[in-house]
Tab-separated table of N, CA and C in Angstrom:
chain	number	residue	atom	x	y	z
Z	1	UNK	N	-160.176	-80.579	-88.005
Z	1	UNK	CA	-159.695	-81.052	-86.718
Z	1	UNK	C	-160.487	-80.360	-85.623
Z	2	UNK	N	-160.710	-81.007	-84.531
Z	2	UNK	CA	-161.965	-80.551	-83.580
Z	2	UNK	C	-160.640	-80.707	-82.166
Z	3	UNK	N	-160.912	-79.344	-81.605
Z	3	UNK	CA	-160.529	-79.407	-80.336
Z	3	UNK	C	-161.518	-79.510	-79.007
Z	4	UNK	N	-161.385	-80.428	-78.187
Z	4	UNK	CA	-162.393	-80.746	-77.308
Z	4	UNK	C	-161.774	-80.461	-75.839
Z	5	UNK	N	-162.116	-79.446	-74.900
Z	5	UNK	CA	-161.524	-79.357	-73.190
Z	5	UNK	C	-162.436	-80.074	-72.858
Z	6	UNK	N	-162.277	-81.333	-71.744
Z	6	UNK	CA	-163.499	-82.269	-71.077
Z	6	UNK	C	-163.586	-81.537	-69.852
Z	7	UNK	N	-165.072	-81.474	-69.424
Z	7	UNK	CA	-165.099	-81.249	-67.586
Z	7	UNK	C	-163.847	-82.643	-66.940
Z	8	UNK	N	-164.582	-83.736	-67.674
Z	8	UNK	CA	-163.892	-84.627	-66.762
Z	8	UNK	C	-162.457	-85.480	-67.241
Z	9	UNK	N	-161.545	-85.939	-66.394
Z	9	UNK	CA	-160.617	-86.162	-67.370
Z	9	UNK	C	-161.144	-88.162	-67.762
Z	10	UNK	N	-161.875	-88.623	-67.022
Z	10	UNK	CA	-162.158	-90.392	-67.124
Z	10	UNK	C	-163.687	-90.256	-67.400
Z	11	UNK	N	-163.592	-90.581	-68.025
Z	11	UNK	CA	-165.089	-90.941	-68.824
Z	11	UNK	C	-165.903	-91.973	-69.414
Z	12	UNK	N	-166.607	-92.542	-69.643
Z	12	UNK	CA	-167.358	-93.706	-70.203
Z	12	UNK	C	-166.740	-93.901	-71.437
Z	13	UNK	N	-166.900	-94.680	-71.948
Z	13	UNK	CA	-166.828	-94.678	-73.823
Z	13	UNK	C	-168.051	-93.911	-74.374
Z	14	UNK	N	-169.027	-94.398	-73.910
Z	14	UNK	CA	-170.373	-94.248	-74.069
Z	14	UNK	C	-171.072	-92.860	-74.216
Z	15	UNK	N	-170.003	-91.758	-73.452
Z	15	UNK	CA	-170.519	-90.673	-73.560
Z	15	UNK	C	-170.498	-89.719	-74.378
Z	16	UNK	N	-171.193	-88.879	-74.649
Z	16	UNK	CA	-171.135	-88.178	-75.672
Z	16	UNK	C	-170.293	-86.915	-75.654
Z	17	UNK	N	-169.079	-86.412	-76.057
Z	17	UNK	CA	-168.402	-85.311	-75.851
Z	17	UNK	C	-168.656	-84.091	-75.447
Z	18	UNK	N	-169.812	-83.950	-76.517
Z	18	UNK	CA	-170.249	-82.471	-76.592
Z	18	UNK	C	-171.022	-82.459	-75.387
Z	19	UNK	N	-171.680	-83.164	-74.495
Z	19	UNK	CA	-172.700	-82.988	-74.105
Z	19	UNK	C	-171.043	-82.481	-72.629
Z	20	UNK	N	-169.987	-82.995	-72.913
Z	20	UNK	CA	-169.026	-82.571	-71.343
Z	20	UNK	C	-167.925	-81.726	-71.533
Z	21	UNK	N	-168.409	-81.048	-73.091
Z	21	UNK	CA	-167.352	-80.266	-73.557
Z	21	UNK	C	-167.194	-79.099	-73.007
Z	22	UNK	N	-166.037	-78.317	-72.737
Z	22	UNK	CA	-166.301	-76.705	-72.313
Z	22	UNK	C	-166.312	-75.693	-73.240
Z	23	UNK	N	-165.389	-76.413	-74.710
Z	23	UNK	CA	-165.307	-76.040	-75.632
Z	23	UNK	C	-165.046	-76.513	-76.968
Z	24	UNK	N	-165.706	-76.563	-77.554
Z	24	UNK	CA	-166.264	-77.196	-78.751
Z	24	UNK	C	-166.048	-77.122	-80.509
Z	25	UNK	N	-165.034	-76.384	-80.800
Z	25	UNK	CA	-164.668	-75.492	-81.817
Z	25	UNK	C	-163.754	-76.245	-82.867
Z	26	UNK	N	-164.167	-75.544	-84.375
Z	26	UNK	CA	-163.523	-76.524	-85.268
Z	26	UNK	C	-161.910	-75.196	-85.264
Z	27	UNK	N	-160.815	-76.473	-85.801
Z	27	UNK	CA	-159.664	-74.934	-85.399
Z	27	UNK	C	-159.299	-75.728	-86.698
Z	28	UNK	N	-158.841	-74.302	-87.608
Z	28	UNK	CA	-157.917	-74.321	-89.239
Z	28	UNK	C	-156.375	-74.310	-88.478
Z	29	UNK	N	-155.732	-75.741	-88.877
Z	29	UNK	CA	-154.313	-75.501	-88.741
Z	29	UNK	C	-153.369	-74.330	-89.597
Z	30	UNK	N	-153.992	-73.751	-90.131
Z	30	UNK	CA	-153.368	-72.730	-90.812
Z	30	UNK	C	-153.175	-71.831	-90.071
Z	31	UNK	N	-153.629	-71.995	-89.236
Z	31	UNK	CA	-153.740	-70.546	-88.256
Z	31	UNK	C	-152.318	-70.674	-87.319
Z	32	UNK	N	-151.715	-71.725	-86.777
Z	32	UNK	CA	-151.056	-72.049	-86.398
Z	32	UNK	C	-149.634	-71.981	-87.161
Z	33	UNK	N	-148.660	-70.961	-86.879
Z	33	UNK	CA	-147.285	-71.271	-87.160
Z	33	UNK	C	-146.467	-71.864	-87.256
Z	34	UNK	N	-145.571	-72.240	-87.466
Z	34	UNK	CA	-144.529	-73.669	-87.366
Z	34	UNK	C	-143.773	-73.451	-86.470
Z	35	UNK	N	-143.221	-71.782	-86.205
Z	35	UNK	CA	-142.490	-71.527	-84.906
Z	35	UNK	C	-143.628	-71.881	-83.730
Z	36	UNK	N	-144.789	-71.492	-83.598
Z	36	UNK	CA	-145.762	-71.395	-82.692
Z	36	UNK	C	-145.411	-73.040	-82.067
Z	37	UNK	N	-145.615	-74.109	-83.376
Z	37	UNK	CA	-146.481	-75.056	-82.618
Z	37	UNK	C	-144.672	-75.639	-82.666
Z	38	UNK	N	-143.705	-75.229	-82.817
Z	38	UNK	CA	-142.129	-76.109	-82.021
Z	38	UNK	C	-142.065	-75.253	-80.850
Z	39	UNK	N	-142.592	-74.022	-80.731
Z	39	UNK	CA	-142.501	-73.552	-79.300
Z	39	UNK	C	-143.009	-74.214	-78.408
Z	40	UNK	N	-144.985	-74.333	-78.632
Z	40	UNK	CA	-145.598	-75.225	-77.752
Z	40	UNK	C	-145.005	-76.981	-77.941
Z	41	UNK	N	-144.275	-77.355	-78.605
Z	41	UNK	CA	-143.844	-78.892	-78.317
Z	41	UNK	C	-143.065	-78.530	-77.452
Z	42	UNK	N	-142.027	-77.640	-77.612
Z	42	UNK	CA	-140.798	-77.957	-76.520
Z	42	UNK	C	-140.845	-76.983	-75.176
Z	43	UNK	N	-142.008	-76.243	-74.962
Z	43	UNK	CA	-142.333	-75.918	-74.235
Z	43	UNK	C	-143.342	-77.684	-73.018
Z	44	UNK	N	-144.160	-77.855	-73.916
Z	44	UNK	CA	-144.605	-79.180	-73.483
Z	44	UNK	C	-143.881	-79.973	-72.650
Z	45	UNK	N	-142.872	-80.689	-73.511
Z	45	UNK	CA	-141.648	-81.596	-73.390
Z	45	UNK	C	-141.032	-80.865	-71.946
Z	46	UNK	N	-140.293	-79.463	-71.651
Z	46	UNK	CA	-139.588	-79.291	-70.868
Z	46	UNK	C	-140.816	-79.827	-69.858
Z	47	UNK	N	-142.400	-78.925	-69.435
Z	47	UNK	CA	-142.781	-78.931	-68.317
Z	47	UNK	C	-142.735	-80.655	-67.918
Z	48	UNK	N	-143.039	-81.364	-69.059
Z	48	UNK	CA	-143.401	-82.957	-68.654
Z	48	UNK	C	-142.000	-83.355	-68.081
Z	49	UNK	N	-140.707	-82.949	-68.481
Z	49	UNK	CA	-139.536	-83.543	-67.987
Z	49	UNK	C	-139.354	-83.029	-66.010
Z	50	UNK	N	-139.147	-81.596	-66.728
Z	50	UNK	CA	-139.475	-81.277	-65.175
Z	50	UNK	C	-140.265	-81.819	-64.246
Z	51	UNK	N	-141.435	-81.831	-64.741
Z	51	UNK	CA	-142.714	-83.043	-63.852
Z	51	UNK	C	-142.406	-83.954	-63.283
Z	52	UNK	N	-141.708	-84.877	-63.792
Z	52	UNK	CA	-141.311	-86.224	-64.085
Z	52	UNK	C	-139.810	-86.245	-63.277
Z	53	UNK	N	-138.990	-85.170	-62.779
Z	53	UNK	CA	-138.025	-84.976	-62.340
Z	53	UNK	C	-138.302	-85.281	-61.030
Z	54	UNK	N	-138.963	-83.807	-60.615
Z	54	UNK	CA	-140.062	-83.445	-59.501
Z	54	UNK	C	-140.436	-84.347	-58.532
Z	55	UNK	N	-141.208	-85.071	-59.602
Z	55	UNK	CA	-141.940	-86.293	-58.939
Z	55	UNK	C	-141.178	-87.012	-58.062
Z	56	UNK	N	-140.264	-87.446	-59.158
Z	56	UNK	CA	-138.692	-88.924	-58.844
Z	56	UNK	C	-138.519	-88.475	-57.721
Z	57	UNK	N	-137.674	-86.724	-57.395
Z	57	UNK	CA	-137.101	-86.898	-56.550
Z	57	UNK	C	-137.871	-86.891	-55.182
Z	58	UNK	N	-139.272	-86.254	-55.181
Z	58	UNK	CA	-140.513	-86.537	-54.113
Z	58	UNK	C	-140.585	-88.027	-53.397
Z	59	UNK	N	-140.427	-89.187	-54.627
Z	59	UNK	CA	-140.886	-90.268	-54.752
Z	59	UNK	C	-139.353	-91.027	-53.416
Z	60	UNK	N	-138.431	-90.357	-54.400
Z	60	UNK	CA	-136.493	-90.948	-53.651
Z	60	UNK	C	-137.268	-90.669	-51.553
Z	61	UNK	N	-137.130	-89.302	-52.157
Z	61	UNK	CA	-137.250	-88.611	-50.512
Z	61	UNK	C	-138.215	-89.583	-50.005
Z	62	UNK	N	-139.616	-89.789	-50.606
Z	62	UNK	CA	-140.160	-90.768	-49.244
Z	62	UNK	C	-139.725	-92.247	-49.497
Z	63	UNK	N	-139.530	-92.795	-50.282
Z	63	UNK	CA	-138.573	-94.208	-49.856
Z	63	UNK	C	-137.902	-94.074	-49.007
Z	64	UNK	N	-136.551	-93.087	-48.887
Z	64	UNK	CA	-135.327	-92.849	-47.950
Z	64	UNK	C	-135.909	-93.060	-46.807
Z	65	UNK	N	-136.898	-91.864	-46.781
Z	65	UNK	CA	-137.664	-91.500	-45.008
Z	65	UNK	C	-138.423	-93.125	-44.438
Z	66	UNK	N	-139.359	-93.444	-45.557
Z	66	UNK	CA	-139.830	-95.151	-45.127
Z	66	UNK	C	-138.808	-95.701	-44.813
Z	67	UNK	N	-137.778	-96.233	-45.310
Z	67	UNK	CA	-136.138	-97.290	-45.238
Z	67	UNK	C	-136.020	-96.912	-43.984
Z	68	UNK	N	-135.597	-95.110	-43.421
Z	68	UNK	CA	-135.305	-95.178	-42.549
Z	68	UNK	C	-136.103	-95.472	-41.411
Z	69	UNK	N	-136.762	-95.137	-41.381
Z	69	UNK	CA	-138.360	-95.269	-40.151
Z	69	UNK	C	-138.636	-97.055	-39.878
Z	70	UNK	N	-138.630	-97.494	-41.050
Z	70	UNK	CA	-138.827	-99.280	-40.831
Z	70	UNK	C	-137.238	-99.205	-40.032
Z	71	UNK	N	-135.811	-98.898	-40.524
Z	71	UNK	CA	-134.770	-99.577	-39.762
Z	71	UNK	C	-135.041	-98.904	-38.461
Z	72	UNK	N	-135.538	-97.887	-38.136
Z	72	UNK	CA	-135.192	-97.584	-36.946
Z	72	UNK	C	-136.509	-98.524	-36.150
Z	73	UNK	N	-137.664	-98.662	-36.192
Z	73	UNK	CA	-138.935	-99.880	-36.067
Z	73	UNK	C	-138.020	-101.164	-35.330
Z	74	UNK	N	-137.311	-101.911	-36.418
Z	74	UNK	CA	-136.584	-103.174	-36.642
Z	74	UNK	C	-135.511	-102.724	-35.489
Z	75	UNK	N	-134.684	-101.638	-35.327
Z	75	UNK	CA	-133.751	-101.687	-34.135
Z	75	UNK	C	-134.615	-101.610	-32.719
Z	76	UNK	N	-135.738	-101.100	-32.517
Z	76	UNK	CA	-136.502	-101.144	-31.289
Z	76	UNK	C	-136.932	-102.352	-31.111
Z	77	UNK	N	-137.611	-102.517	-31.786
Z	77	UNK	CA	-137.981	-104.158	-32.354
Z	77	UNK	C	-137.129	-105.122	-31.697
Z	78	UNK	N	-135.831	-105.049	-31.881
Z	78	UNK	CA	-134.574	-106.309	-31.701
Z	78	UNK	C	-134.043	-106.085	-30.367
Z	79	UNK	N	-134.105	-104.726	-30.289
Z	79	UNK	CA	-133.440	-104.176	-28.373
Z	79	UNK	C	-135.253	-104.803	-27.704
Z	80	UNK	N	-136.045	-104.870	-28.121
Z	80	UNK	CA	-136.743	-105.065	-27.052
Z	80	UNK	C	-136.924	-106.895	-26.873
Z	81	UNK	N	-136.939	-107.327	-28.191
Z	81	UNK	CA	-136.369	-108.918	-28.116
Z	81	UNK	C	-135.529	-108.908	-27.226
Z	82	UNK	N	-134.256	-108.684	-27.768
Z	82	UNK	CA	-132.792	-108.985	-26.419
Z	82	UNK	C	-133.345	-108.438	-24.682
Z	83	UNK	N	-134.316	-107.683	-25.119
Z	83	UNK	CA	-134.029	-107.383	-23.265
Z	83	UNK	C	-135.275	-108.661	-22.383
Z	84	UNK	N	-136.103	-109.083	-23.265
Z	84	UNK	CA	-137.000	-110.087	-23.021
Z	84	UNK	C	-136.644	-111.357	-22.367
């Protein structure tokens, strides 16, 4: 099994790995524990949930703030119709 870090994360098909690898190394899964690698899964898993939490609620907050900013737009908007 070959572990590969890319400089880049989007790449051609076309390109050749090694030539954008940082590191290049064959790794013996033996080396690896069974506690080790359920630590790194659920270590994984939490940061991606958290991430993914994070995000949502980033994502809520600027909808809310847009919704509100367009209604308040649309009430200037309509007071300046009516006074026309």
């Amino acid at each position: 099994m070959y572990v590969v870090l890319l400089r880049h994360h989007l790449f051609p098909v076309s390109w050749d790995l090694r030539k954008h690898a940082v590191c290049f190394r064959e790794v013996d899964m033996g080396d690896v524990s069974e506690r080790t690698l359920q630590v790194a899964v659920v270590v994984s898993f939490a940061v991606g949930f958290l991430t993914g939490w994070q995000a949502n609620r980033m994502r809520r907050k600027f909808l809310d703030w847009r919704k509100k900013r367009l209604q308040d737009k649309l009430a200037e908007t309509q007071k300046k119709l009516d006074l026309a």
